[in-house]
CSV table of C-alpha atoms in Angstrom, one decimal:
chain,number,residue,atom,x,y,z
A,284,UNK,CA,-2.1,17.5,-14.1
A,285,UNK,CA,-5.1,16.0,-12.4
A,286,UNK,CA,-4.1,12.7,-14.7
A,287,UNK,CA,-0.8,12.7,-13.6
A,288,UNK,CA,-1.4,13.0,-10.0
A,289,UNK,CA,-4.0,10.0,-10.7
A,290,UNK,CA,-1.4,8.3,-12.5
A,291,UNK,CA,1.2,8.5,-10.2
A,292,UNK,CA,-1.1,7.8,-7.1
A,293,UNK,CA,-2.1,4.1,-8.9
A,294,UNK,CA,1.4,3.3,-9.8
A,295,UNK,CA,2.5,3.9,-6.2
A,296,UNK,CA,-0.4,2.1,-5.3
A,297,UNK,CA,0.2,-0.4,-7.5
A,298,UNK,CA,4.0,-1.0,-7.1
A,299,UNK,CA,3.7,-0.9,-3.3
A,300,UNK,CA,1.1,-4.2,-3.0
A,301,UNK,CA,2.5,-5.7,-5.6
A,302,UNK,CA,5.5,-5.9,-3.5
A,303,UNK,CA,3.6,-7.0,-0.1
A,304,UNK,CA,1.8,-9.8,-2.2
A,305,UNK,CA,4.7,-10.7,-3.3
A,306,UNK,CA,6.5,-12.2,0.3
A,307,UNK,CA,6.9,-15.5,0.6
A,308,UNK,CA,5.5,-16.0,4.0
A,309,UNK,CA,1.7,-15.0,5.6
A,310,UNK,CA,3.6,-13.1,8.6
A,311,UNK,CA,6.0,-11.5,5.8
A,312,UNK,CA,3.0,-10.0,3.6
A,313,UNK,CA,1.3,-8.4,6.8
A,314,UNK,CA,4.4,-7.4,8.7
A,315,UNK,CA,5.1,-5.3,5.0
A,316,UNK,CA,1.4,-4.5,4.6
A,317,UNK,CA,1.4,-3.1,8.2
A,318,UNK,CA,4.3,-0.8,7.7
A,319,UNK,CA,3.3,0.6,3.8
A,320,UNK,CA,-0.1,1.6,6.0
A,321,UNK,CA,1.4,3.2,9.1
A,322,UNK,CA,4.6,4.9,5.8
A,323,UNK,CA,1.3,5.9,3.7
A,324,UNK,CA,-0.3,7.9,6.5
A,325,UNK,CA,2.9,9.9,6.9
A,326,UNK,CA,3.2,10.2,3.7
A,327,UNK,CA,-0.2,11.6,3.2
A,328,UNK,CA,0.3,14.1,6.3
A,329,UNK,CA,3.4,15.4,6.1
A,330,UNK,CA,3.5,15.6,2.1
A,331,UNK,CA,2.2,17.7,-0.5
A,332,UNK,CA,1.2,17.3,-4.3
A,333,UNK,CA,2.4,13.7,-5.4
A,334,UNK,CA,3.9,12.7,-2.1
A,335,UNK,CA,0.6,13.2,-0.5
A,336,UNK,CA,-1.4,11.6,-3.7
A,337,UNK,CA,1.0,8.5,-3.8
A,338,UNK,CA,1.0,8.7,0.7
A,339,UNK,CA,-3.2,8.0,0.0
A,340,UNK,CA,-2.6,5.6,-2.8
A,341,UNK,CA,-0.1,3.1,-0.5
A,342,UNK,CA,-1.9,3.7,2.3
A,343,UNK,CA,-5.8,2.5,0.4
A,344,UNK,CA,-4.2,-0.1,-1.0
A,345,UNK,CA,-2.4,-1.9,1.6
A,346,UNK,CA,-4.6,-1.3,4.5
A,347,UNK,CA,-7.5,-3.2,2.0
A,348,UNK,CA,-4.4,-6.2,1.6
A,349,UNK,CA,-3.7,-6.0,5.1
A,350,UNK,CA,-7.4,-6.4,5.9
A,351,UNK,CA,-8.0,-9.2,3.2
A,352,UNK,CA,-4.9,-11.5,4.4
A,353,UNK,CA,-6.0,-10.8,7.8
A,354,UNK,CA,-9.5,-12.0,7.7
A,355,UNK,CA,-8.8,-14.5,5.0
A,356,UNK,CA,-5.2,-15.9,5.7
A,357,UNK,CA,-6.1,-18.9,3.3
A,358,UNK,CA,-7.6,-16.8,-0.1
A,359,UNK,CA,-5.7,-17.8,-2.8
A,360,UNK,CA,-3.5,-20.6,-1.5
């Protein structure tokens, strides 16, 4: 189960920055960064087994992209 949970924490993970990466606009990517942090955090609190593994995965994740865009709004353009 351990795997699993693993699993399904990275794919979350995964699915959610992929998506906040994908926005067409600077403001877009850290306007949806911003909110998959602040959704992550409940989701870590107020769930239990994958909800809370997946609420920890989205909420790594896009607070790291939320950080990188912010401090370099340029990288990769």
């Amino acid at each position: 189960m351990r795997f699993l949970d693993a699993g399904i924490t990275a794919a979350v993970a995964a699915g959610s920055v992929l998506w906040t990466a994908s926005r067409p606009t600077l403001a877009a990517q850290i306007g949806w960064a911003a909110f998959w942090v602040l959704l992550g955090g409940l989701m870590a609190v107020e769930g239990s087994g994958e909800l809370r593994y997946g609420g920890y995965g989205v909420l790594g994740s896009n607070a790291s992209y939320l950080v990188l865009r912010t401090a370099h709004p340029n990288l990769g353009q």
